[in-house]
PDB file of C-alpha atoms in Angstrom:
ATOM      1  CA  UNK A   1     -10.016 179.209 139.618  1.00  0.00           C
ATOM      2  CA  UNK A   2     -13.120 179.590 137.705  1.00  0.00           C
ATOM      3  CA  UNK A   3     -13.255 179.535 133.950  1.00  0.00           C
ATOM      4  CA  UNK A   4     -15.485 179.823 130.920  1.00  0.00           C
ATOM      5  CA  UNK A   5     -14.275 178.567 127.564  1.00  0.00           C
ATOM      6  CA  UNK A   6     -10.559 178.913 128.944  1.00  0.00           C
ATOM      7  CA  UNK A   7     -11.101 182.118 129.774  1.00  0.00           C
ATOM      8  CA  UNK A   8     -10.363 183.231 133.644  1.00  0.00           C
ATOM      9  CA  UNK A   9     -13.177 184.511 135.412  1.00  0.00           C
ATOM     10  CA  UNK A  10     -12.462 186.690 138.318  1.00  0.00           C
ATOM     11  CA  UNK A  11     -15.213 185.627 140.595  1.00  0.00           C
ATOM     12  CA  UNK A  12     -15.637 186.139 144.277  1.00  0.00           C
ATOM     13  CA  UNK A  13     -19.028 184.707 145.071  1.00  0.00           C
ATOM     14  CA  UNK A  14     -19.866 187.280 148.099  1.00  0.00           C
ATOM     15  CA  UNK A  15     -19.166 189.932 145.436  1.00  0.00           C
ATOM     16  CA  UNK A  16     -21.715 189.159 142.548  1.00  0.00           C
ATOM     17  CA  UNK A  17     -23.914 192.045 141.807  1.00  0.00           C
ATOM     18  CA  UNK A  18     -26.897 191.937 139.471  1.00  0.00           C
ATOM     19  CA  UNK A  19     -29.062 194.444 138.247  1.00  0.00           C
ATOM     20  CA  UNK A  20     -32.076 194.631 135.882  1.00  0.00           C
ATOM     21  CA  UNK A  21     -32.729 198.161 134.308  1.00  0.00           C
ATOM     22  CA  UNK A  22     -36.521 197.601 133.327  1.00  0.00           C
ATOM     23  CA  UNK A  23     -36.798 200.702 131.239  1.00  0.00           C
ATOM     24  CA  UNK A  24     -33.561 199.990 129.424  1.00  0.00           C
ATOM     25  CA  UNK A  25     -34.526 196.058 129.308  1.00  0.00           C
ATOM     26  CA  UNK A  26     -30.714 195.460 130.207  1.00  0.00           C
ATOM     27  CA  UNK A  27     -29.422 192.830 132.853  1.00  0.00           C
ATOM     28  CA  UNK A  28     -25.912 193.737 134.447  1.00  0.00           C
ATOM     29  CA  UNK A  29     -23.806 190.939 136.078  1.00  0.00           C
ATOM     30  CA  UNK A  30     -20.740 191.836 137.877  1.00  0.00           C
ATOM     31  CA  UNK A  31     -18.760 188.945 139.142  1.00  0.00           C
ATOM     32  CA  UNK A  32     -16.332 191.492 141.219  1.00  0.00           C
ATOM     33  CA  UNK A  33     -18.466 194.481 142.081  1.00  0.00           C
ATOM     34  CA  UNK A  34     -15.083 196.609 142.448  1.00  0.00           C
ATOM     35  CA  UNK A  35     -13.407 195.630 139.393  1.00  0.00           C
ATOM     36  CA  UNK A  36     -12.752 198.086 136.838  1.00  0.00           C
ATOM     37  CA  UNK A  37     -13.864 197.359 132.931  1.00  0.00           C
ATOM     38  CA  UNK A  38     -10.905 197.434 131.065  1.00  0.00           C
ATOM     39  CA  UNK A  39     -12.330 196.122 127.962  1.00  0.00           C
ATOM     40  CA  UNK A  40     -15.955 195.201 126.463  1.00  0.00           C
ATOM     41  CA  UNK A  41     -16.440 192.466 123.501  1.00  0.00           C
ATOM     42  CA  UNK A  42     -19.932 192.121 122.066  1.00  0.00           C
ATOM     43  CA  UNK A  43     -20.772 188.729 121.541  1.00  0.00           C
ATOM     44  CA  UNK A  44     -23.064 189.272 118.338  1.00  0.00           C
ATOM     45  CA  UNK A  45     -26.176 188.246 120.745  1.00  0.00           C
ATOM     46  CA  UNK A  46     -26.785 191.129 122.615  1.00  0.00           C
ATOM     47  CA  UNK A  47     -24.318 189.922 125.358  1.00  0.00           C
ATOM     48  CA  UNK A  48     -20.976 192.515 126.128  1.00  0.00           C
ATOM     49  CA  UNK A  49     -18.696 190.508 127.972  1.00  0.00           C
ATOM     50  CA  UNK A  50     -16.271 192.808 130.167  1.00  0.00           C
ATOM     51  CA  UNK A  51     -12.866 192.333 131.297  1.00  0.00           C
ATOM     52  CA  UNK A  52     -10.404 193.608 133.642  1.00  0.00           C
ATOM     53  CA  UNK A  53      -6.798 194.929 132.234  1.00  0.00           C
ATOM     54  CA  UNK A  54      -5.340 190.847 132.936  1.00  0.00           C
ATOM     55  CA  UNK A  55      -8.317 189.817 130.692  1.00  0.00           C
ATOM     56  CA  UNK A  56     -10.337 188.110 133.006  1.00  0.00           C
ATOM     57  CA  UNK A  57     -13.893 188.001 133.056  1.00  0.00           C
ATOM     58  CA  UNK A  58     -15.304 190.155 135.193  1.00  0.00           C
ATOM     59  CA  UNK A  59     -18.784 190.843 133.903  1.00  0.00           C
ATOM     60  CA  UNK A  60     -21.567 190.610 131.489  1.00  0.00           C
ATOM     61  CA  UNK A  61     -24.373 192.948 130.129  1.00  0.00           C
ATOM     62  CA  UNK A  62     -27.350 191.080 128.361  1.00  0.00           C
ATOM     63  CA  UNK A  63     -29.077 194.159 125.862  1.00  0.00           C
ATOM     64  CA  UNK A  64     -32.830 193.435 125.320  1.00  0.00           C
ATOM     65  CA  UNK A  65     -32.693 190.734 128.357  1.00  0.00           C
ATOM     66  CA  UNK A  66     -36.406 190.240 128.520  1.00  0.00           C
ATOM     67  CA  UNK A  67     -36.321 188.840 125.104  1.00  0.00           C
ATOM     68  CA  UNK A  68     -32.846 186.904 125.507  1.00  0.00           C
ATOM     69  CA  UNK A  69     -34.681 185.047 129.058  1.00  0.00           C
ATOM     70  CA  UNK A  70     -38.065 184.574 126.940  1.00  0.00           C
ATOM     71  CA  UNK A  71     -39.761 187.739 128.874  1.00  0.00           C
ATOM     72  CA  UNK A  72     -39.657 186.210 132.471  1.00  0.00           C
ATOM     73  CA  UNK A  73     -38.811 189.505 133.732  1.00  0.00           C
TER      74      UNK A  73
END
């Protein structure tokens, strides 16, 4: 099982889905593309942590992604 800071991650390597919206400058990373987001938490750093109903991390949304990645997009 995978975890980040003790929080379990519902991670299926074959289901990993990454999408970048250049117009909105937002990167979406889903560890299980079919999982339903039950709760999103704002990490105060432009990152939204997304969880399923079992409180497993299933995705991350990165706002202002090009800035967060030092303009590498």
